[in-house]
Coordinates of C-alpha atoms in Angstrom, one line a residue:
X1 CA 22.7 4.0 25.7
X2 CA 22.4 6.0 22.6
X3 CA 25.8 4.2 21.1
X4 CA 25.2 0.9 22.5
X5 CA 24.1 -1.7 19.5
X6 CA 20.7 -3.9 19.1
X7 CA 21.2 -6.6 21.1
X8 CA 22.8 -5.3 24.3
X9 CA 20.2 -2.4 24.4
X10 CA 17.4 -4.8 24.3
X11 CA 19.0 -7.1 26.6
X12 CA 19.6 -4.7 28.9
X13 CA 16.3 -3.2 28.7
X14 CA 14.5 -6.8 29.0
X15 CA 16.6 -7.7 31.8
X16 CA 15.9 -4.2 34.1
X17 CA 12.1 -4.7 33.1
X18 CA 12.4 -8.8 34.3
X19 CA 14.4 -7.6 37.9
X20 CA 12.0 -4.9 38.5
X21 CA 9.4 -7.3 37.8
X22 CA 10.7 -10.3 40.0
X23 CA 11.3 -7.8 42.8
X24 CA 8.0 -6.3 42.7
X25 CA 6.0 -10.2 42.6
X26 CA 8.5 -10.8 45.8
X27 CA 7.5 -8.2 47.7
X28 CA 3.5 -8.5 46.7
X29 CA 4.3 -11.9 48.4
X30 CA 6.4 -11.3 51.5
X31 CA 3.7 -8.2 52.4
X32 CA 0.4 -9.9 50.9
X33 CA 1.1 -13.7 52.3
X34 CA 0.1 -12.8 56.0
X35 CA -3.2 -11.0 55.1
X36 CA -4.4 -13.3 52.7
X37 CA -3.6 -16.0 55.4
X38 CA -5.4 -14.1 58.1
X39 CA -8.2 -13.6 55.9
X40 CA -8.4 -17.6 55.4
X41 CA -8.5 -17.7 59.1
X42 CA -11.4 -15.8 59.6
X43 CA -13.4 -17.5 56.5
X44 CA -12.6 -21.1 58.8
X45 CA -13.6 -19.3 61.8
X46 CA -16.9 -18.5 60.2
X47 CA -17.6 -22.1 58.9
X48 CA -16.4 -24.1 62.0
X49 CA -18.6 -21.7 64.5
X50 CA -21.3 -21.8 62.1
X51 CA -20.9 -25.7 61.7
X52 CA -20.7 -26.2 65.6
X53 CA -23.9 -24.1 66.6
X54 CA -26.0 -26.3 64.3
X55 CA -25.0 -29.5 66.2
X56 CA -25.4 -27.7 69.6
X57 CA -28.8 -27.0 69.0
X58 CA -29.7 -30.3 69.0
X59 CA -27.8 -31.3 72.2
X60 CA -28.7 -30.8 75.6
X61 CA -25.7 -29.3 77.8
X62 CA -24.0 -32.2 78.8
X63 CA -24.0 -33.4 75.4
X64 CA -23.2 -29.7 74.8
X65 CA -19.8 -30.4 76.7
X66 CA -19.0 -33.1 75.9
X67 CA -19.6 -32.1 71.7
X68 CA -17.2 -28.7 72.5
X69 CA -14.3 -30.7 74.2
X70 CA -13.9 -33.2 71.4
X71 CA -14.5 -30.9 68.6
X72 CA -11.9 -28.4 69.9
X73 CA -9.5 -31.5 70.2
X74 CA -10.5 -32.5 66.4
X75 CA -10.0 -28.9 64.4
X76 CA -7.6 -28.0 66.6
X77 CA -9.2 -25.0 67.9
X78 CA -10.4 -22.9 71.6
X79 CA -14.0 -23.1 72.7
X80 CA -15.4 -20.8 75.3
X81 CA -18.9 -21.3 75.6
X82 CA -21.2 -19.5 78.5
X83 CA -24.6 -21.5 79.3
X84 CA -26.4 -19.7 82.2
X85 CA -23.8 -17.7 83.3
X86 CA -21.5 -19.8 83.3
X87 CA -18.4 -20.3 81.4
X88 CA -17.3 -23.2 80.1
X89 CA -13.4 -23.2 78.2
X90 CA -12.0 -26.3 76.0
X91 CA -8.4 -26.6 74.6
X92 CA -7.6 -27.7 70.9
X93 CA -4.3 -25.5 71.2
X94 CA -2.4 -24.2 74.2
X95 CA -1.2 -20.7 72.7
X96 CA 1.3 -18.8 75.7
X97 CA -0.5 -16.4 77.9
X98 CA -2.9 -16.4 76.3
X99 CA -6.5 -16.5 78.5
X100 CA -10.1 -15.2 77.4
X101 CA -11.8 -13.1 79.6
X102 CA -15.5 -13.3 78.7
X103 CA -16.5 -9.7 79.7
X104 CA -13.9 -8.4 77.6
X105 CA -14.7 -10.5 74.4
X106 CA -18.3 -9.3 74.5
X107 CA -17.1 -6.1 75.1
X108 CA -15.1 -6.2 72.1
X109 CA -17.5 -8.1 70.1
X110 CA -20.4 -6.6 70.9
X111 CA -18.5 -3.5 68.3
X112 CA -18.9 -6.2 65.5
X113 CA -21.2 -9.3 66.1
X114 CA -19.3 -11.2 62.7
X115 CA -15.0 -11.3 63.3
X116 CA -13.0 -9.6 65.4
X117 CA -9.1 -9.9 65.9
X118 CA -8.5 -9.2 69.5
X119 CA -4.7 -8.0 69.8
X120 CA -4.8 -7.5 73.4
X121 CA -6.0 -11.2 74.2
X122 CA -2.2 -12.5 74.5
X123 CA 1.0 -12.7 72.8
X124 CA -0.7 -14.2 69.5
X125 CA -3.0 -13.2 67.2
X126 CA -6.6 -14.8 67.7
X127 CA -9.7 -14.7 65.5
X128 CA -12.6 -14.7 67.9
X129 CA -15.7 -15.4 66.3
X130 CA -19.7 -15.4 68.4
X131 CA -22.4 -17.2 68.0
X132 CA -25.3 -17.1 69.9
X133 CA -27.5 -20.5 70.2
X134 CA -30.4 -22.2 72.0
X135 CA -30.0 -26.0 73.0
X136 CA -33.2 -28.7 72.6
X137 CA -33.8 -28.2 76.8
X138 CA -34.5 -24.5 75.9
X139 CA -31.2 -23.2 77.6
X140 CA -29.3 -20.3 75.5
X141 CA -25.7 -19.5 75.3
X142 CA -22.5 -17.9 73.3
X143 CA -20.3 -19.6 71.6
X144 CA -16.6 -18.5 71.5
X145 CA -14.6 -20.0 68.9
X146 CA -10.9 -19.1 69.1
X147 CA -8.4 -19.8 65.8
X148 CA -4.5 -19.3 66.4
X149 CA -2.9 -17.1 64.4
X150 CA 0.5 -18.0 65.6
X151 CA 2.1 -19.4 62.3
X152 CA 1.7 -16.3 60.3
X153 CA 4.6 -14.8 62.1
X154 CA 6.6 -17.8 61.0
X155 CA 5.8 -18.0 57.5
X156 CA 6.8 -14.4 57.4
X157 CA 9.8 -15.1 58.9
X158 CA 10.6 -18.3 56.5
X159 CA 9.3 -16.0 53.6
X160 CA 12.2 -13.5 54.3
X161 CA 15.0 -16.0 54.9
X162 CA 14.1 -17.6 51.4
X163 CA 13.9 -14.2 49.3
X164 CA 17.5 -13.7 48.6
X165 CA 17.3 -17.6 47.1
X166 CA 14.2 -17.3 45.3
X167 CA 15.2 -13.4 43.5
X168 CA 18.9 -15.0 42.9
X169 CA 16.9 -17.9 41.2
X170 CA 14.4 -15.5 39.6
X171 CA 17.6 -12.8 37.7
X172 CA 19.6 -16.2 36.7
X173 CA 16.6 -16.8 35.0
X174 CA 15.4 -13.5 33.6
X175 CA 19.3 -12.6 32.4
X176 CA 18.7 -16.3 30.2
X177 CA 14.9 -15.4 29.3
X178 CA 16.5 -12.0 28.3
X179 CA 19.3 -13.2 26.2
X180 CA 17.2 -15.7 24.1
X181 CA 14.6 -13.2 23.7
X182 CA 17.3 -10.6 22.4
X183 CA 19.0 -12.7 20.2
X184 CA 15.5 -13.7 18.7
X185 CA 14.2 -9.9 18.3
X186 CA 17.7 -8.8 16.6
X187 CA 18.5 -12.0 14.4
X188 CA 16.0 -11.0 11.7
X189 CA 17.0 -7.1 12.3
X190 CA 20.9 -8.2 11.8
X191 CA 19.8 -9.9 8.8
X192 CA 18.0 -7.2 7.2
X193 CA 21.1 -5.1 8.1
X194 CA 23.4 -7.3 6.2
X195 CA 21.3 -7.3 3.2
X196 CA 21.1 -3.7 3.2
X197 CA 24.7 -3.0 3.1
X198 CA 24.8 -5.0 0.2
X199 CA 21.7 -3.2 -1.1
X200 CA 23.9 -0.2 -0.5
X201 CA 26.4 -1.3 -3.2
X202 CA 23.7 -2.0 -6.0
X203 CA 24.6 -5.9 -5.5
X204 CA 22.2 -7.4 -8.0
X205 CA 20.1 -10.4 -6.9
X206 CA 20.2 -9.4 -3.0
X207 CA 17.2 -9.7 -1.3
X208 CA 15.9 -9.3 2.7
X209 CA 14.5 -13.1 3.9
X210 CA 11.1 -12.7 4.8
X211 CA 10.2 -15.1 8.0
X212 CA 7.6 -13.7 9.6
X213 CA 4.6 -11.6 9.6
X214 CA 4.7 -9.2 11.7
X215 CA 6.2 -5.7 11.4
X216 CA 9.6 -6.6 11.0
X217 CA 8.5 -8.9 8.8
X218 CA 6.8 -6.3 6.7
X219 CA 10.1 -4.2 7.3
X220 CA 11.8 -6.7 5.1
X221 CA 8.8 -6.7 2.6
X222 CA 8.6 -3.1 2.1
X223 CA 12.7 -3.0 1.3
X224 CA 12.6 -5.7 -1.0
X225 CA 9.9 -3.9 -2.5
X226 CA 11.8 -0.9 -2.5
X227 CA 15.3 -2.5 -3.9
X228 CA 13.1 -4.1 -6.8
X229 CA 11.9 -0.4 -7.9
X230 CA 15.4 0.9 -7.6
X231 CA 16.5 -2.0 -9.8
X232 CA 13.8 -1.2 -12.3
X233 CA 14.6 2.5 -12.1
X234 CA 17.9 2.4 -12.5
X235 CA 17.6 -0.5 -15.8
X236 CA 15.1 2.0 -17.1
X237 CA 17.5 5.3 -16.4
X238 CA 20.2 2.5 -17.9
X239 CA 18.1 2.1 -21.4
X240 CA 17.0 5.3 -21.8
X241 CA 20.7 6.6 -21.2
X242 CA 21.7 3.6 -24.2
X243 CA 18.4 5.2 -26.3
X244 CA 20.0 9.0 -25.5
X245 CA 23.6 7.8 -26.7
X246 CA 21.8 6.1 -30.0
X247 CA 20.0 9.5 -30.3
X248 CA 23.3 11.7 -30.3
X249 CA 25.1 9.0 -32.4
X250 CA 22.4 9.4 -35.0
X251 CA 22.2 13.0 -34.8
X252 CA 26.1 13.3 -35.9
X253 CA 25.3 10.4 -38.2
X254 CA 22.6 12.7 -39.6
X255 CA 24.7 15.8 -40.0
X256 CA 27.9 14.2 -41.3
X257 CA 25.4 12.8 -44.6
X258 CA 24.1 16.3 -44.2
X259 CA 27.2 18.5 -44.7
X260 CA 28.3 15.2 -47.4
X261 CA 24.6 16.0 -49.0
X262 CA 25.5 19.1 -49.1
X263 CA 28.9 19.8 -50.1
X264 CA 28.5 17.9 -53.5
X265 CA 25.9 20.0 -55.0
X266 CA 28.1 23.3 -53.8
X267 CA 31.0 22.2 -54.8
X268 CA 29.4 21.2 -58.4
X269 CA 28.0 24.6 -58.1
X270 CA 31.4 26.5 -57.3
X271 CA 33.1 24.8 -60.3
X272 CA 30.0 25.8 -62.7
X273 CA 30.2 29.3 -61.9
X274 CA 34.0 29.8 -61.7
X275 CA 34.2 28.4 -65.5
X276 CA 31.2 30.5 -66.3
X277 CA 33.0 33.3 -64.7
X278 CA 36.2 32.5 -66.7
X279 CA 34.3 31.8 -70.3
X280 CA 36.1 28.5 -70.4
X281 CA 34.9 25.9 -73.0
X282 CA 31.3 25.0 -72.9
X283 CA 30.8 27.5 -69.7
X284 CA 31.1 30.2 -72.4
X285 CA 27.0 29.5 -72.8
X286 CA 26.1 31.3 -70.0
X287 CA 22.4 30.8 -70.4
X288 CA 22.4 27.1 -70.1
X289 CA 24.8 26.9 -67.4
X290 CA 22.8 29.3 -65.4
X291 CA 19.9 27.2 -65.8
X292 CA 22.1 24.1 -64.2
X293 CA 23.1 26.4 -61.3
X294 CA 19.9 27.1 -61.0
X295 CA 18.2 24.2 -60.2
X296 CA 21.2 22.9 -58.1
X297 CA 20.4 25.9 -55.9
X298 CA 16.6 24.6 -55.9
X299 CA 18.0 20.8 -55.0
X300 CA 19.8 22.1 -52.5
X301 CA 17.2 24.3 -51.1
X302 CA 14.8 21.4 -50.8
X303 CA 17.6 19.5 -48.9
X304 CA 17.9 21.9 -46.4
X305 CA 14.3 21.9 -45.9
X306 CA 14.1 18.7 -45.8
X307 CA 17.1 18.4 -43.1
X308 CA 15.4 21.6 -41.4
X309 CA 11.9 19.7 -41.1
X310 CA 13.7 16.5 -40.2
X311 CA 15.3 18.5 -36.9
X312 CA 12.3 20.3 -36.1
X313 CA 10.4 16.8 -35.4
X314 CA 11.0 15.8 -32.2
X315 CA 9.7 19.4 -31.2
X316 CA 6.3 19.3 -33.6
X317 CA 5.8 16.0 -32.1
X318 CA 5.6 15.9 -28.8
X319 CA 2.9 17.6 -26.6
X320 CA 0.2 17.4 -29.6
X321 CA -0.9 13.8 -29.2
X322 CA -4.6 12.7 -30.2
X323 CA -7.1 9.8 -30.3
X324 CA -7.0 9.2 -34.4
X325 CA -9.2 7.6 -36.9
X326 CA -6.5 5.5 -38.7
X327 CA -8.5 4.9 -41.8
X328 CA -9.7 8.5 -42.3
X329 CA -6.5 10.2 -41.7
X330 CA -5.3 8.0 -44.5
X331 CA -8.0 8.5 -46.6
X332 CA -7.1 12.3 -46.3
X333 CA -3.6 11.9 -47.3
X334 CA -4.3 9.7 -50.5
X335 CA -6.7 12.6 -52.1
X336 CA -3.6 14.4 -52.8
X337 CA -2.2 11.1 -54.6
X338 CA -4.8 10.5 -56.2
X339 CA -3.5 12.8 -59.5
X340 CA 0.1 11.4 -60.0
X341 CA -1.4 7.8 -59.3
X342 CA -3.7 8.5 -62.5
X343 CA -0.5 9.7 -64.2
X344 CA 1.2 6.4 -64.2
X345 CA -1.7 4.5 -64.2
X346 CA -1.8 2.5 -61.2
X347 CA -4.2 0.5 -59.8
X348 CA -4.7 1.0 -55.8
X349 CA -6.7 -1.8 -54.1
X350 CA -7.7 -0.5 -51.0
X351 CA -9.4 -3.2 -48.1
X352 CA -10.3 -0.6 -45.2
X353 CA -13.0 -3.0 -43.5
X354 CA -11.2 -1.7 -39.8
X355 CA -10.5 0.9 -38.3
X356 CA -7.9 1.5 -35.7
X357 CA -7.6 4.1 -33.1
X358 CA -4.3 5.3 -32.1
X359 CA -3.0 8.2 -29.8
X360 CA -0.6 10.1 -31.6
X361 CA 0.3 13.2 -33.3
X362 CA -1.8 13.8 -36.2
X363 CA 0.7 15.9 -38.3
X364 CA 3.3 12.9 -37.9
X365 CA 1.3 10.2 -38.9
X366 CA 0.1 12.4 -42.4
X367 CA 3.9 12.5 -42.9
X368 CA 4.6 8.8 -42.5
X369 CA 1.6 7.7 -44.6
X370 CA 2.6 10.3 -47.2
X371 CA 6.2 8.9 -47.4
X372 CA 5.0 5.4 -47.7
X373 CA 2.1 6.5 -50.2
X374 CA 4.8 8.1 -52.0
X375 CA 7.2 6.2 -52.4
X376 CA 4.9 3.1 -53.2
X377 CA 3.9 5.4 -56.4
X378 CA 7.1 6.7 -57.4
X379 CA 8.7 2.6 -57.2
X380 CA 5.8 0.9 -58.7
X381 CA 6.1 0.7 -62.3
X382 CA 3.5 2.1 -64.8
X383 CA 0.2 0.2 -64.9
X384 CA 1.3 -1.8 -61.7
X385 CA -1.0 -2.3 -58.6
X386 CA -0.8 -1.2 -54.9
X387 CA -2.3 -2.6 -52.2
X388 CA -3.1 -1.0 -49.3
X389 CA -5.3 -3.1 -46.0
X390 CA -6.5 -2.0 -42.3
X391 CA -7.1 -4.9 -40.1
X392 CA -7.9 -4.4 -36.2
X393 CA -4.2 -4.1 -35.5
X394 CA -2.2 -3.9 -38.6
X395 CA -1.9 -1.0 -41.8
X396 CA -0.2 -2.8 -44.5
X397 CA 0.7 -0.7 -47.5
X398 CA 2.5 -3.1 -50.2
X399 CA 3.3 -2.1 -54.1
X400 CA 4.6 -4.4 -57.2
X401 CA 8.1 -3.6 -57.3
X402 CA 11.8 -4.6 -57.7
X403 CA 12.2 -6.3 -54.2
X404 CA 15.2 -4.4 -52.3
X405 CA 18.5 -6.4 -51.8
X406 CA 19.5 -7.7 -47.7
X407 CA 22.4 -5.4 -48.3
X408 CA 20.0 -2.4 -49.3
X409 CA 17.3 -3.5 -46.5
X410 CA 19.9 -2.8 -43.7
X411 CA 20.6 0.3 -45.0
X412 CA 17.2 1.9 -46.4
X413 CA 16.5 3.6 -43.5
X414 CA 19.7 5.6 -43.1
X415 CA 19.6 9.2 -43.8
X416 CA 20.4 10.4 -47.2
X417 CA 20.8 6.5 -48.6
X418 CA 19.1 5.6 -52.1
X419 CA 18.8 2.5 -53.4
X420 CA 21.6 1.5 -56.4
X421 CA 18.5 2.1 -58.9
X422 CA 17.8 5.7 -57.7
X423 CA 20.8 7.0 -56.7
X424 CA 19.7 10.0 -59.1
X425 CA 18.2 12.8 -56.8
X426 CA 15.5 13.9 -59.7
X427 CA 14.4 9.9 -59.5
X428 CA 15.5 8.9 -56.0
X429 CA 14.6 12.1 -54.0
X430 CA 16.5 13.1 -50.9
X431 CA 17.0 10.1 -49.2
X432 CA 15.5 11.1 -45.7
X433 CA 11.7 9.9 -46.1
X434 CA 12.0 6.4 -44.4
X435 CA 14.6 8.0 -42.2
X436 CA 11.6 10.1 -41.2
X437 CA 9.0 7.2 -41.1
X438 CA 11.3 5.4 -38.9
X439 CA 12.1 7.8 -36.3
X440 CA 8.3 9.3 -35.9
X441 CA 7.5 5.7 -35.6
X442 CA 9.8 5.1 -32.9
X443 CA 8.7 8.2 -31.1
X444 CA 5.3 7.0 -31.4
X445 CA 6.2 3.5 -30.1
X446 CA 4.8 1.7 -33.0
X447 CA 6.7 -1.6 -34.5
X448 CA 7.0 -1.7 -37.8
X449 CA 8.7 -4.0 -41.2
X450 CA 9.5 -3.6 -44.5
X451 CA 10.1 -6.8 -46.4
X452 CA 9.9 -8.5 -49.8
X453 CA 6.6 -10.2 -50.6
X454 CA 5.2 -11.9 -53.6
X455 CA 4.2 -8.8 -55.2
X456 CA 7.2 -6.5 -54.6
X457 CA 7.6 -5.0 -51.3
X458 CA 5.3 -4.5 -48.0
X459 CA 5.7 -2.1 -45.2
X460 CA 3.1 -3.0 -42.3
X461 CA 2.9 -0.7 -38.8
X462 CA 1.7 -2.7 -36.1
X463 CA -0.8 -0.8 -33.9

């Protein structure tokens, strides 16, 4: 039974449960049918004996006779009746051999004055039922009423010969009631099956047809359910995979500009102190050449700080997230501004009317707002203005500038790239601060734009 599919297991099942079932109401019937109809017998018996003594009451005896002889020939039944002694017996039905003997009906029904079934009284079955009554001359008596049970043995008998019809009937029916009732239970199981193989092989747009509501039903809810989160999962495994490989492409990105950063100062710096070393030309002024190497050795020292610090923030970031006060975080970072803005004399509008809280790391978000801060004072031009605004969900920081070219725009926040105009490290710095701003950004889920405006450029951060 174990290897046998759905539909022949349940139709198999169904149709044992519907035999056993069909055989069982059969028998009820073949062994019940007699005693239920002896037990009508007796409930007549009761109401025709009961009927009859009321109208003998108000008879005198030959009225009495006359009364028993026709109502016997009426409901079909025996009447013994014993007035004075005497006995008195009046045919509705001629059963075989069968004769009452007064003194043994009383003798019998004196055990039980209600019903008795007297066996021994002939070949048939009789319900014998007393009643004792007292005509209108004063004259008492019994009243014997006697019901055949004779037909009993025949309906038994017709029972038995119609079974074998009747059960044939009954498991022709049961093994059709059993096959519609399989195919219905398994059609929605086969079609859940179907979808689930296709389920199996990540078929996109597959889905289990819900048609009920009932447990299978919710079967097909609950897979659906399930097939949608795998979907989700698996897009969501899909992008972050695509986010990874964007990741690793930027890292070797990042340290091929690096080692390019890298190599030009050290090679500048090989050639400077091989001449030196040689006393060729110019190089033969030692103390201004070592003054050169030296401060290529402190350019390229800040570069590799600045590369160390940019591959040490995914780790300082991460794990050290806090609920932060936009506005006074960058209030805090502008104090150190304040002096070089004074230098060049700018003028900084601030509108900090919001506030905005954020949850992020508060080490990360001082390094983007320093970046932006300073780089908005080292583009603007002496005695120009910067603005910088908080509304509810936006920190715009925007200085009067040169506005940046398309070409330079798509490019600004690559590592290491300076625009044409500061492509001078003492002017145009390493290269790597928006790189910075753009990835802590992106860490932190944060849009952001920089574009030309009226007064130069903007850079907003939507919170």
């Amino acid at each position: 039974m174990r290897k046998l599919k759905l539909f022949p297991k349940i139709f198999l099942y169904t149709m044992v449960i519907m035999t056993l079932i069909t055989i069982t109401i059969h028998g009820l019937i073949y062994f019940l049918l007699p005693n239920f109809y002896f037990y009508q017998k007796q409930e007549d018996g009761k109401q025709r004996s009961a009927q009859l003594v009321e109208i003998l009451e108000e008879a005198n005896q030959e009225e009495i006779l006359e009364i028993a002889k026709n109502y016997a020939l009426i409901y079909n039944v025996n009447i013994v009746l014993t007035i004075e002694e005497q006995n008195y017996q009046f045919h509705g039905f001629t059963p075989s051999e069968i004769q009452l003997d007064p003194v043994r009906a009383k003798e019998v029904l004196n055990r039980d004055t209600s019903i008795a079934q007297l066996n021994s009284l002939g070949n048939r079955a009789i319900v014998v039922d007393k009643k004792h009554f007292k005509n209108k001359d004063g004259q008492e008596g019994d009243l014997y009423l006697i019901l055949s049970t004779g037909p009993i043995d025949e309906t038994k008998q017709v029972t038995l010969n119609f079974l074998p019809y009747s059960i044939s009937i009954s498991v022709i029916l049961s093994l059709f009631a059993a096959y519609l009732y399989s195919k219905k239970m398994t059609k929605p199981i086969k079609a859940i099956l179907t979808s689930t193989k296709d389920m199996e092989q990540l078929k996109q747009g597959v889905y289990c047809k819900v048609e009920s509501e009932d447990e299978i039903g919710m079967i097909a809810e609950n897979i659906n359910a399930l097939y949608d989160t795998i979907w989700k999962t698996i897009e969501s495994l899909e992008q972050k995979i695509a986010d990874i490989s964007q990741v690793e492409k930027e890292k070797v990105e990042f340290l091929r500009a690096a080692s390019h950063e890298l190599k030009t100062p050290l090679t500048s710096l090989r050639v400077l102190l091989e001449n030196m070393r040689y006393n060729i030309g110019k190089y033969k002024d030692r103390d201004l050449y070592l003054e050169k190497a030296q401060d290529i050795v402190i350019e390229s020292t800040e570069m590799v700080q600045s590369i160390l610090d940019v591959s040490k923030l995914q780790m300082v970031t991460k794990g050290h997230e806090e609920n932060l006060d936009i506005r006074s975080v960058l209030l805090e970072v502008l104090k150190s501004y304040n002096v070089l803005a004074k230098a060049k004399n700018l003028h900084i509008k601030m509108k900090l009317d919001d506030t905005i809280h954020y949850e992020m790391n508060k080490e990360s978000l001082k390094k983007v707002l320093s970046n932006l801060i300073s780089n908005a004072i080292h583009y603007t031009e002496h005695g120009k203005r910067i603005d910088i605004v908080i509304t509810k969900e936006h920190l715009v920081i925007e200085n009067e500038c040169q506005p940046l070219s398309e070409y330079e725009l798509n490019h600004i926040f690559d590592a290491f790239y300076r625009p044409d105009f500061s492509r001078n490290k003492k002017d145009g710095g390493t290269g790597l601060g928006l790189y910075v701003v753009k990835n802590i950004l992106t860490d932190a889920n944060l849009n952001f734009q920089f574009t030309p405006s009226e007064l130069g450029m903007r850079f907003v951060i939507e919170f």
